[in-house]
Amino acid sequence: MKKFFFLFVVGTFVSYAQNRTIPVDTMILTTHNITVKDQNFSYTAETGMQPVWDNQGVPHATLYYTYYTRNNIKNKGSRPLIISFNGGPGSASVWMHMAYTGPRILNIDNEGNPVQPYGFKSNPNSIIDVADIVFVNPVNTGYSRMIPNDKGEMPDKKLFFGINADIKYLAEWVNTFVSRHNRWESPKYIIGESYGGTRVMGLSNELQSSQWMYLNGVILVSPADYNAYNTDGQPEYNALDLPYKAAAAWYHNMLPSRLQNKDLTDMLPEVEDYAINTLMPAIAKGGFISEDERENVAEKYSEYTGLSKKLILQHNLVVPNNFFWKDLLRDKTGQTIGRLDSRYLGIDKIDAGTSPDYSPELTSWLHSFTPAINHYIKKELKFDTDIKYNMFGPVRPWDNNNNTTRDDLRKAMATNPYLHVLNQSGYYDGATTYFTAKYTLSQIDPSGKMKDRMTFKGYRSGHMMYLRNEDLISANEDLRDFLKTSSANGKPAKY
């Protein structure tokens, strides 16, 4: 027995004492079945690695992807292809993959809370009935990694980790993917969540101007527009978050009866109007605002948010969101509210302070997403590796300079009459707030000549609105409608 045990341990040690590497260029195909909208059909899942090449044609990174195609489609040329990214930067493309558009979703309750056993189930709302989807993981997310050269040297991180570097190499990667899979004829869409919104705004122009790949649609899911987040240099942008604060306060029953007794979407237009037409100009006046106006604005701000007038005045009418998350319920339950989804509640060590100890919604999501994606990839997709799946990968420092993505999307729309934009945002998202997203849409095309090609949809949940089952259904239906309305339908691309 002792000899056998010794040999077993040695054998185990030898078999696992290897360098952990990822294949540079590989794929695995599996076939599955699903029922969507009362239709049962088969689909193929292709998962693997596709290289990123340097200027000499040598692979210096490889990206992990999963590509779903419905089987028995006669005309692939007319079937939409959706290229999906998440954000971060540094986030894997796991969130929309395993909870929104993909054929399998998390085992969670109807409000998005984790339940055990962790795992996944079929997604009866997946858009795979009407479109094929590829989920792409940028460098250092998922299983995607940089590749050393023949001297063992890693490439310069600046080639990947920055707004413009990210856009450039991903556009090249998408070109290769579309060519390898013979999808040049297909109507093409790019969808990005959170920072992925910045990514796909930039990709829209890069794909069209540098890869000559023209798109039918750009889909922004809870988009992060960093041009609107510079509240240190331009504090008036803080006014864009007032409608979010009102929505979160309404959810937690913290508003006066005049507002609380209204339905959410009946109450918000009043707050939106006040934010853009009164609060923003008031903040812009800074220290030159009159005392009467400052008092009146603070009074109204308090009515719309449930915060005290005194605290608002102490913040010079610019209340940071992190303070709001800490303070809203401080005197009611002593709990904090979530950043990415303010329906979630947290418990801090002490009630005092200006910011929550942690994000309760994110810890909840990691409960369910991490085991589900790891289990799913190995069990159902049959992709096996010892490399760690990075839910969040090391991509810092990230170069945010020369951010022209908002205008990139304008250029892409102006040069392509086919290109439409859909924005999907949750009212309770305190990180990339819904009214900031509306503001971004208004600033993409200041002329207003292309606004009929932009659509905004709001949902009664947070950053990942699809975690709430009711919004999962409606958001996927909104995607189906968008695919129809943005279809060329035989019309020429001209003004």
Short mmCIF file of C-alpha atoms in Angstrom, two decimals:
data_model
loop_
_atom_site.label_atom_id
_atom_site.label_comp_id
_atom_site.label_asym_id
_atom_site.label_seq_id
_atom_site.Cartn_x
_atom_site.Cartn_y
_atom_site.Cartn_z
CA MET A 1 0.00 0.00 0.00
CA LYS A 2 2.79 2.41 0.86
CA LYS A 3 4.56 1.73 -2.43
CA PHE A 4 1.36 2.19 -4.43
CA PHE A 5 0.57 5.44 -2.64
CA PHE A 6 4.08 6.75 -3.29
CA LEU A 7 3.87 5.93 -7.00
CA PHE A 8 0.44 7.55 -7.27
CA VAL A 9 1.69 10.80 -5.77
CA VAL A 10 4.76 10.85 -7.99
CA GLY A 11 2.64 10.11 -11.05
CA THR A 12 0.23 12.89 -10.19
CA PHE A 13 3.09 15.31 -9.60
CA VAL A 14 4.73 14.56 -12.93
CA SER A 15 1.51 14.88 -14.93
CA TYR A 16 0.71 18.34 -13.53
CA ALA A 17 4.21 19.81 -13.18
CA GLN A 18 4.07 21.44 -16.62
CA ASN A 19 4.08 25.02 -17.80
CA ARG A 20 0.55 26.36 -18.18
CA THR A 21 0.11 27.47 -21.78
CA ILE A 22 -2.83 28.18 -24.04
CA PRO A 23 -3.07 27.06 -27.68
CA VAL A 24 -2.42 29.93 -30.09
CA ASP A 25 -4.85 28.86 -32.80
CA THR A 26 -7.44 26.17 -32.18
CA MET A 27 -11.16 25.43 -32.18
CA ILE A 28 -13.58 22.88 -30.77
CA LEU A 29 -17.02 22.24 -32.27
CA THR A 30 -20.04 20.89 -30.41
CA THR A 31 -23.70 20.59 -31.38
CA HIS A 32 -26.65 21.38 -29.12
CA ASN A 33 -30.40 21.90 -29.10
CA ILE A 34 -32.53 24.75 -27.78
CA THR A 35 -36.13 25.91 -27.77
CA VAL A 36 -36.65 29.64 -28.38
CA LYS A 37 -40.08 31.19 -28.89
CA ASP A 38 -41.63 27.70 -29.17
CA GLN A 39 -39.18 26.65 -31.90
CA ASN A 40 -36.83 23.75 -31.23
CA PHE A 41 -33.68 23.73 -33.35
CA SER A 42 -30.03 22.70 -33.25
CA TYR A 43 -27.04 25.01 -33.17
CA THR A 44 -23.27 24.67 -33.30
CA ALA A 45 -20.96 26.10 -30.66
CA GLU A 46 -17.41 26.82 -31.80
CA THR A 47 -14.99 27.80 -29.08
CA GLY A 48 -11.26 28.31 -29.24
CA MET A 49 -8.37 30.69 -29.76
CA GLN A 50 -7.64 32.98 -32.70
CA PRO A 51 -4.32 34.85 -32.92
CA VAL A 52 -3.56 38.55 -33.03
CA TRP A 53 -0.59 39.14 -35.34
CA ASP A 54 2.10 41.83 -35.15
CA ASN A 55 3.31 43.87 -38.11
CA GLN A 56 5.61 41.03 -39.19
CA GLY A 57 2.77 38.51 -39.23
CA VAL A 58 3.90 36.77 -36.03
CA PRO A 59 1.29 35.99 -33.35
CA HIS A 60 1.85 38.17 -30.28
CA ALA A 61 -1.49 37.48 -28.58
CA THR A 62 -4.39 35.07 -28.88
CA LEU A 63 -8.03 35.69 -28.04
CA TYR A 64 -10.53 33.24 -26.63
CA TYR A 65 -13.93 33.32 -28.32
CA THR A 66 -17.20 31.39 -28.49
CA TYR A 67 -19.24 31.47 -31.70
CA TYR A 68 -22.84 30.24 -31.96
CA THR A 69 -24.53 29.50 -35.28
CA ARG A 70 -28.00 28.13 -35.88
CA ASN A 71 -27.89 25.00 -38.03
CA ASN A 72 -29.78 24.33 -41.27
CA ILE A 73 -29.81 27.97 -42.38
CA LYS A 74 -29.89 28.08 -46.17
CA ASN A 75 -28.83 31.67 -46.71
CA LYS A 76 -26.08 32.71 -44.28
CA GLY A 77 -25.57 35.90 -46.27
CA SER A 78 -28.82 37.39 -45.00
CA ARG A 79 -28.45 36.19 -41.41
CA PRO A 80 -27.14 38.82 -38.95
CA LEU A 81 -23.79 38.31 -37.23
CA ILE A 82 -23.46 39.92 -33.79
CA ILE A 83 -19.97 40.51 -32.37
CA SER A 84 -20.17 40.87 -28.60
CA PHE A 85 -17.82 42.56 -26.12
CA ASN A 86 -17.99 43.32 -22.43
CA GLY A 87 -16.11 46.12 -20.78
CA GLY A 88 -13.99 46.93 -17.76
CA PRO A 89 -11.61 47.56 -19.33
CA GLY A 90 -10.32 44.19 -18.25
CA SER A 91 -13.59 42.29 -18.07
CA ALA A 92 -14.17 38.95 -19.76
CA SER A 93 -17.05 38.54 -22.19
CA VAL A 94 -18.87 36.39 -19.67
CA TRP A 95 -21.72 38.63 -18.55
CA MET A 96 -23.80 38.94 -21.72
CA HIS A 97 -22.65 35.48 -22.79
CA MET A 98 -23.99 33.69 -19.73
CA ALA A 99 -26.92 35.93 -18.83
CA TYR A 100 -28.29 37.76 -21.86
CA THR A 101 -28.05 36.78 -25.53
CA GLY A 102 -26.33 33.38 -25.43
CA PRO A 103 -28.10 30.01 -25.56
CA ARG A 104 -27.27 29.18 -21.93
CA ILE A 105 -27.82 31.40 -18.90
CA LEU A 106 -27.09 31.35 -15.18
CA ASN A 107 -29.06 29.41 -12.66
CA ILE A 108 -30.44 32.47 -10.79
CA ASP A 109 -33.81 33.59 -9.44
CA ASN A 110 -36.15 35.94 -11.31
CA GLU A 111 -34.52 39.04 -9.81
CA GLY A 112 -30.98 37.93 -10.60
CA ASN A 113 -29.89 36.63 -7.18
CA PRO A 114 -27.61 33.57 -7.01
CA VAL A 115 -29.01 30.20 -6.05
CA GLN A 116 -27.30 26.90 -5.42
CA PRO A 117 -26.35 24.62 -6.97
CA TYR A 118 -24.50 27.07 -9.19
CA GLY A 119 -24.71 26.31 -12.87
CA PHE A 120 -26.50 27.11 -16.09
CA LYS A 121 -29.71 26.35 -17.95
CA SER A 122 -31.18 26.85 -21.39
CA ASN A 123 -32.05 30.43 -22.38
CA PRO A 124 -35.50 30.49 -24.02
CA ASN A 125 -35.02 34.20 -24.82
CA SER A 126 -31.69 33.96 -26.66
CA ILE A 127 -31.54 35.79 -29.98
CA ILE A 128 -29.85 32.80 -31.59
CA ASP A 129 -33.16 32.14 -33.33
CA VAL A 130 -32.60 35.24 -35.50
CA ALA A 131 -28.83 35.90 -35.38
CA ASP A 132 -25.46 34.21 -34.97
CA ILE A 133 -23.28 35.53 -32.13
CA VAL A 134 -19.56 35.54 -31.32
CA PHE A 135 -18.38 36.50 -27.83
CA VAL A 136 -14.85 37.93 -27.86
CA ASN A 137 -12.47 38.19 -24.90
CA PRO A 138 -9.80 40.92 -25.25
CA VAL A 139 -6.22 40.31 -24.16
CA ASN A 140 -5.80 39.11 -20.55
CA THR A 141 -9.53 38.43 -20.11
CA GLY A 142 -11.09 34.97 -20.15
CA TYR A 143 -8.35 32.70 -21.54
CA SER A 144 -6.95 35.40 -23.85
CA ARG A 145 -3.25 36.09 -23.35
CA MET A 146 -0.19 37.79 -24.80
CA ILE A 147 2.34 35.44 -26.46
CA PRO A 148 6.11 35.64 -25.92
CA ASN A 149 8.42 35.80 -28.93
CA ASP A 150 11.08 33.21 -29.69
CA LYS A 151 13.33 34.87 -27.10
CA GLY A 152 10.68 34.54 -24.41
CA GLU A 153 9.96 38.28 -24.39
CA MET A 154 6.39 39.49 -24.01
CA PRO A 155 5.06 42.16 -26.40
CA ASP A 156 4.72 45.77 -25.32
CA LYS A 157 1.53 46.14 -23.27
CA LYS A 158 0.89 49.47 -24.99
CA LEU A 159 -0.13 47.50 -28.09
CA PHE A 160 -3.25 46.29 -26.24
CA PHE A 161 -4.04 48.30 -23.12
CA GLY A 162 -5.50 51.65 -24.13
CA ILE A 163 -8.60 53.06 -25.80
CA ASN A 164 -7.08 53.35 -29.26
CA ALA A 165 -4.75 50.34 -29.09
CA ASP A 166 -7.68 48.17 -27.99
CA ILE A 167 -9.81 49.36 -30.91
CA LYS A 168 -7.05 48.88 -33.45
CA TYR A 169 -6.09 45.28 -32.66
CA LEU A 170 -9.69 44.16 -32.10
CA ALA A 171 -10.71 45.52 -35.51
CA GLU A 172 -7.92 43.45 -37.09
CA TRP A 173 -9.06 40.40 -35.13
CA VAL A 174 -12.68 40.85 -36.23
CA ASN A 175 -11.58 41.10 -39.87
CA THR A 176 -9.77 37.78 -39.56
CA PHE A 177 -12.73 36.15 -37.84
CA VAL A 178 -15.23 37.31 -40.47
CA SER A 179 -12.92 36.13 -43.27
CA ARG A 180 -12.25 32.74 -41.69
CA HIS A 181 -15.97 32.13 -41.24
CA ASN A 182 -17.02 33.56 -44.60
CA ARG A 183 -19.41 36.12 -43.10
CA TRP A 184 -18.62 39.15 -45.26
CA GLU A 185 -22.07 39.02 -46.86
CA SER A 186 -23.92 39.03 -43.53
CA PRO A 187 -25.42 42.13 -41.89
CA LYS A 188 -23.01 42.85 -39.05
CA TYR A 189 -23.62 44.30 -35.58
CA ILE A 190 -21.30 45.08 -32.70
CA ILE A 191 -22.60 45.11 -29.13
CA GLY A 192 -20.70 46.38 -26.11
CA GLU A 193 -21.59 46.59 -22.44
CA SER A 194 -20.21 49.22 -20.02
CA TYR A 195 -16.67 50.09 -21.21
CA GLY A 196 -17.62 47.89 -24.15
CA GLY A 197 -19.83 50.82 -25.18
CA THR A 198 -16.74 53.01 -25.56
CA ARG A 199 -15.05 50.11 -27.36
CA VAL A 200 -17.77 49.58 -29.97
CA MET A 201 -18.26 53.31 -30.55
CA GLY A 202 -14.61 53.42 -31.57
CA LEU A 203 -14.74 50.09 -33.40
CA SER A 204 -17.62 51.29 -35.59
CA ASN A 205 -15.38 53.81 -37.34
CA GLU A 206 -12.22 51.69 -37.21
CA LEU A 207 -13.96 48.74 -38.86
CA GLN A 208 -15.43 50.93 -41.58
CA SER A 209 -12.44 53.20 -42.25
CA SER A 210 -9.54 50.76 -41.78
CA GLN A 211 -11.07 47.32 -42.41
CA TRP A 212 -13.71 48.45 -44.93
CA MET A 213 -16.28 46.46 -42.99
CA TYR A 214 -19.59 48.33 -42.89
CA LEU A 215 -22.12 47.73 -40.16
CA ASN A 216 -25.88 47.68 -39.79
CA GLY A 217 -25.93 48.38 -36.09
CA VAL A 218 -24.10 49.39 -32.93
CA ILE A 219 -25.72 48.27 -29.66
CA LEU A 220 -24.73 50.06 -26.46
CA VAL A 221 -25.62 48.20 -23.26
CA SER A 222 -25.23 50.38 -20.16
CA PRO A 223 -22.47 52.27 -22.01
CA ALA A 224 -19.63 54.06 -20.25
CA ASP A 225 -18.94 57.41 -21.93
CA TYR A 226 -15.75 58.71 -20.34
CA ASN A 227 -16.23 62.08 -22.01
CA ALA A 228 -19.11 62.63 -19.59
CA TYR A 229 -17.39 61.37 -16.42
CA ASN A 230 -14.88 64.19 -15.93
CA THR A 231 -16.73 65.68 -12.97
CA ASP A 232 -13.49 67.07 -11.52
CA GLY A 233 -12.89 69.28 -14.53
CA GLN A 234 -16.55 69.76 -15.41
CA PRO A 235 -18.68 69.26 -12.27
CA GLU A 236 -21.88 70.14 -14.16
CA TYR A 237 -21.82 66.61 -15.60
CA ASN A 238 -22.81 65.45 -12.12
CA ALA A 239 -26.31 66.77 -12.89
CA LEU A 240 -26.74 63.92 -15.38
CA ASP A 241 -26.89 61.48 -12.44
CA LEU A 242 -29.85 63.18 -10.73
CA PRO A 243 -32.52 61.10 -12.56
CA TYR A 244 -30.69 57.90 -11.54
CA LYS A 245 -30.65 59.05 -7.91
CA ALA A 246 -34.38 59.75 -8.12
CA ALA A 247 -35.00 56.27 -9.56
CA ALA A 248 -32.99 54.57 -6.80
CA ALA A 249 -34.69 56.65 -4.11
CA TRP A 250 -38.09 55.78 -5.61
CA TYR A 251 -37.21 52.07 -5.52
CA HIS A 252 -36.35 52.31 -1.81
CA ASN A 253 -39.43 54.39 -0.98
CA MET A 254 -37.44 57.46 0.01
CA LEU A 255 -39.32 60.11 -1.98
CA PRO A 256 -42.17 62.38 -0.85
CA SER A 257 -45.64 61.08 -1.68
CA ARG A 258 -46.09 63.46 -4.63
CA LEU A 259 -43.34 61.55 -6.44
CA GLN A 260 -43.44 58.18 -4.68
CA ASN A 261 -47.08 57.59 -5.64
CA LYS A 262 -46.29 57.94 -9.34
CA ASP A 263 -45.04 55.10 -11.49
CA LEU A 264 -41.28 55.24 -12.06
CA THR A 265 -41.44 56.14 -15.74
CA ASP A 266 -44.13 58.75 -15.06
CA MET A 267 -41.96 60.41 -12.41
CA LEU A 268 -38.60 60.47 -14.23
CA PRO A 269 -39.32 62.94 -17.08
CA GLU A 270 -39.82 65.73 -14.54
CA VAL A 271 -36.45 64.98 -12.95
CA GLU A 272 -34.71 64.71 -16.33
CA ASP A 273 -36.03 68.12 -17.32
CA TYR A 274 -34.88 69.64 -14.03
CA ALA A 275 -31.42 68.04 -14.32
CA ILE A 276 -30.63 69.40 -17.77
CA ASN A 277 -32.42 72.76 -17.60
CA THR A 278 -31.95 73.84 -13.98
CA LEU A 279 -29.38 71.79 -12.06
CA MET A 280 -26.70 71.69 -14.74
CA PRO A 281 -26.72 75.49 -15.30
CA ALA A 282 -26.76 76.04 -11.52
CA ILE A 283 -23.67 73.87 -10.98
CA ALA A 284 -21.95 75.58 -13.91
CA LYS A 285 -22.22 78.91 -12.06
CA GLY A 286 -20.00 77.58 -9.29
CA GLY A 287 -19.32 80.07 -6.54
CA PHE A 288 -21.08 82.87 -8.43
CA ILE A 289 -24.54 81.33 -7.98
CA SER A 290 -26.88 83.49 -5.89
CA GLU A 291 -27.77 82.32 -2.39
CA ASP A 292 -31.47 82.20 -3.28
CA GLU A 293 -30.85 79.99 -6.30
CA ARG A 294 -28.47 77.74 -4.35
CA GLU A 295 -31.10 77.28 -1.62
CA ASN A 296 -33.88 76.60 -4.12
CA VAL A 297 -31.82 74.08 -6.08
CA ALA A 298 -30.77 72.25 -2.92
CA GLU A 299 -34.40 72.06 -1.82
CA LYS A 300 -35.46 70.51 -5.10
CA TYR A 301 -32.43 68.19 -5.20
CA SER A 302 -33.45 66.94 -1.76
CA GLU A 303 -37.03 66.31 -2.90
CA TYR A 304 -35.83 64.27 -5.89
CA THR A 305 -33.26 62.16 -4.04
CA GLY A 306 -34.24 61.70 -0.39
CA LEU A 307 -30.96 63.29 0.71
CA SER A 308 -31.00 66.11 3.23
CA LYS A 309 -30.85 69.68 1.98
CA LYS A 310 -28.02 70.39 4.41
CA LEU A 311 -25.81 67.63 2.94
CA ILE A 312 -26.50 68.82 -0.59
CA LEU A 313 -25.47 72.36 0.32
CA GLN A 314 -22.36 71.02 2.02
CA HIS A 315 -21.45 69.36 -1.30
CA ASN A 316 -21.98 72.60 -3.24
CA LEU A 317 -24.83 70.90 -5.17
CA VAL A 318 -22.42 68.25 -6.51
CA VAL A 319 -23.17 65.04 -4.58
CA PRO A 320 -20.89 62.14 -5.63
CA ASN A 321 -22.66 58.89 -6.39
CA ASN A 322 -20.54 56.96 -3.90
CA PHE A 323 -21.81 59.26 -1.13
CA PHE A 324 -25.39 58.68 -2.30
CA TRP A 325 -24.91 54.89 -2.10
CA LYS A 326 -23.66 55.25 1.47
CA ASP A 327 -26.12 57.87 2.69
CA LEU A 328 -29.55 57.12 1.15
CA LEU A 329 -30.54 54.50 3.74
CA ARG A 330 -28.08 55.48 6.48
CA ASP A 331 -30.77 56.75 8.85
CA LYS A 332 -33.47 54.29 7.75
CA THR A 333 -31.91 50.81 7.79
CA GLY A 334 -28.19 51.53 8.10
CA GLN A 335 -27.59 49.68 4.82
CA THR A 336 -25.77 50.74 1.68
CA ILE A 337 -27.08 50.37 -1.87
CA GLY A 338 -25.32 48.90 -4.88
CA ARG A 339 -23.22 50.80 -7.40
CA LEU A 340 -24.00 48.83 -10.55
CA ASP A 341 -27.52 47.97 -9.43
CA SER A 342 -28.94 50.04 -6.59
CA ARG A 343 -31.66 47.52 -5.79
CA TYR A 344 -29.00 45.51 -3.96
CA LEU A 345 -28.25 46.14 -0.28
CA GLY A 346 -24.97 45.94 1.62
CA ILE A 347 -23.79 46.04 5.23
CA ASP A 348 -20.75 48.14 6.14
CA LYS A 349 -18.57 47.88 9.22
CA ILE A 350 -19.71 51.32 10.39
CA ASP A 351 -22.57 53.56 9.29
CA ALA A 352 -20.35 56.64 9.17
CA GLY A 353 -18.33 57.47 6.10
CA THR A 354 -18.62 58.76 2.57
CA SER A 355 -18.48 55.54 0.50
CA PRO A 356 -19.58 51.89 0.88
CA ASP A 357 -17.08 49.24 1.90
CA TYR A 358 -17.93 47.06 -1.10
CA SER A 359 -20.34 46.64 -4.01
CA PRO A 360 -23.04 44.19 -2.88
CA GLU A 361 -24.33 43.61 -6.41
CA LEU A 362 -20.90 42.65 -7.76
CA THR A 363 -20.19 40.14 -5.00
CA SER A 364 -23.63 38.65 -5.65
CA TRP A 365 -22.97 38.30 -9.36
CA LEU A 366 -19.54 36.72 -8.89
CA HIS A 367 -21.27 34.11 -6.72
CA SER A 368 -23.04 32.76 -9.78
CA PHE A 369 -21.06 33.81 -12.86
CA THR A 370 -17.65 32.42 -11.92
CA PRO A 371 -18.65 28.79 -11.28
CA ALA A 372 -21.13 28.83 -14.17
CA ILE A 373 -18.72 29.93 -16.91
CA ASN A 374 -15.94 27.59 -15.75
CA HIS A 375 -18.32 24.64 -15.52
CA TYR A 376 -20.00 25.47 -18.84
CA ILE A 377 -16.79 25.80 -20.86
CA LYS A 378 -15.45 22.47 -19.68
CA LYS A 379 -18.67 20.44 -19.52
CA GLU A 380 -20.64 21.63 -22.53
CA LEU A 381 -18.14 23.34 -24.83
CA LYS A 382 -15.44 20.71 -24.12
CA PHE A 383 -12.64 23.28 -23.93
CA ASP A 384 -10.18 22.14 -21.27
CA THR A 385 -7.14 24.02 -20.01
CA ASP A 386 -5.29 24.72 -16.77
CA ILE A 387 -5.09 28.41 -17.63
CA LYS A 388 -7.24 30.47 -15.27
CA TYR A 389 -10.36 32.07 -16.72
CA ASN A 390 -9.91 35.76 -15.87
CA MET A 391 -13.25 37.29 -14.95
CA PHE A 392 -11.24 40.49 -14.56
CA GLY A 393 -7.75 40.55 -16.02
CA PRO A 394 -4.65 42.70 -15.48
CA VAL A 395 -4.80 45.47 -18.09
CA ARG A 396 -3.44 48.43 -16.12
CA PRO A 397 -2.13 50.97 -16.79
CA TRP A 398 -4.80 51.75 -19.38
CA ASP A 399 -4.17 54.64 -21.76
CA ASN A 400 -7.26 56.86 -21.84
CA ASN A 401 -5.68 59.59 -23.94
CA ASN A 402 -7.12 60.79 -27.25
CA ASN A 403 -10.60 59.46 -26.64
CA THR A 404 -12.51 60.31 -29.82
CA THR A 405 -14.97 57.42 -29.64
CA ARG A 406 -18.09 59.56 -29.44
CA ASP A 407 -17.15 61.31 -32.68
CA ASP A 408 -15.97 58.01 -34.15
CA LEU A 409 -19.54 56.76 -33.93
CA ARG A 410 -20.82 59.97 -35.51
CA LYS A 411 -18.41 59.52 -38.43
CA ALA A 412 -19.42 55.89 -38.83
CA MET A 413 -23.11 56.84 -38.95
CA ALA A 414 -22.54 59.77 -41.30
CA THR A 415 -20.59 57.66 -43.80
CA ASN A 416 -22.99 54.71 -43.63
CA PRO A 417 -26.72 55.38 -44.04
CA TYR A 418 -27.41 51.77 -43.01
CA LEU A 419 -25.92 52.21 -39.53
CA HIS A 420 -28.39 52.41 -36.63
CA VAL A 421 -27.73 52.67 -32.87
CA LEU A 422 -29.61 51.06 -29.99
CA ASN A 423 -28.94 52.01 -26.36
CA GLN A 424 -30.15 49.76 -23.52
CA SER A 425 -29.81 51.05 -19.94
CA GLY A 426 -31.14 50.18 -16.48
CA TYR A 427 -32.72 52.94 -14.41
CA TYR A 428 -31.02 51.68 -11.22
CA ASP A 429 -27.48 51.63 -12.65
CA GLY A 430 -25.39 54.06 -10.58
CA ALA A 431 -22.14 53.50 -12.48
CA THR A 432 -23.13 54.24 -16.09
CA THR A 433 -26.35 56.08 -15.43
CA TYR A 434 -29.21 55.93 -17.91
CA PHE A 435 -29.61 59.70 -18.34
CA THR A 436 -25.88 60.04 -19.07
CA ALA A 437 -26.46 57.52 -21.84
CA LYS A 438 -29.32 59.62 -23.18
CA TYR A 439 -27.08 62.68 -23.03
CA THR A 440 -24.34 60.83 -24.95
CA LEU A 441 -26.79 59.97 -27.72
CA SER A 442 -27.74 63.63 -27.98
CA GLN A 443 -24.08 64.66 -28.25
CA ILE A 444 -23.01 62.07 -30.82
CA ASP A 445 -24.76 64.05 -33.55
CA PRO A 446 -25.25 67.67 -32.45
CA SER A 447 -26.88 68.45 -35.80
CA GLY A 448 -29.81 66.16 -34.99
CA LYS A 449 -29.84 64.94 -38.57
CA MET A 450 -29.27 61.30 -37.60
CA LYS A 451 -31.36 61.09 -34.42
CA ASP A 452 -34.03 59.03 -36.19
CA ARG A 453 -31.45 56.22 -36.39
CA MET A 454 -30.91 56.20 -32.62
CA THR A 455 -33.14 54.32 -30.16
CA PHE A 456 -33.10 54.37 -26.36
CA LYS A 457 -34.63 51.63 -24.19
CA GLY A 458 -34.82 51.76 -20.40
CA TYR A 459 -35.36 48.88 -17.95
CA ARG A 460 -36.34 48.57 -14.27
CA SER A 461 -33.07 47.08 -13.16
CA GLY A 462 -29.39 47.98 -13.12
CA HIS A 463 -26.19 47.73 -15.13
CA MET A 464 -26.95 44.18 -16.24
CA MET A 465 -30.64 44.67 -16.75
CA TYR A 466 -31.00 41.18 -18.22
CA LEU A 467 -30.44 39.53 -14.81
CA ARG A 468 -34.02 40.42 -13.94
CA ASN A 469 -36.13 37.89 -15.84
CA GLU A 470 -38.78 40.38 -16.93
CA ASP A 471 -36.08 42.58 -18.44
CA LEU A 472 -34.26 39.60 -19.96
CA ILE A 473 -37.39 38.92 -21.97
CA SER A 474 -38.06 42.51 -23.01
CA ALA A 475 -34.41 43.38 -23.73
CA ASN A 476 -34.01 40.41 -26.08
CA GLU A 477 -37.26 41.35 -27.79
CA ASP A 478 -35.89 44.87 -28.21
CA LEU A 479 -32.83 43.37 -29.88
CA ARG A 480 -35.02 41.38 -32.27
CA ASP A 481 -36.97 44.53 -33.14
CA PHE A 482 -33.72 46.43 -33.70
CA LEU A 483 -32.42 43.75 -36.07
CA LYS A 484 -35.61 44.16 -38.10
CA THR A 485 -35.66 47.96 -38.18
CA SER A 486 -31.96 48.21 -39.05
CA SER A 487 -32.20 45.66 -41.85
CA ALA A 488 -31.54 47.08 -45.32
CA ASN A 489 -34.55 45.21 -46.78
CA GLY A 490 -33.25 45.74 -50.30
CA LYS A 491 -32.96 49.53 -49.92
CA PRO A 492 -29.78 51.20 -51.24
CA ALA A 493 -27.36 52.83 -48.79
CA LYS A 494 -27.89 56.49 -49.67
CA TYR A 495 -29.31 59.71 -48.27
#
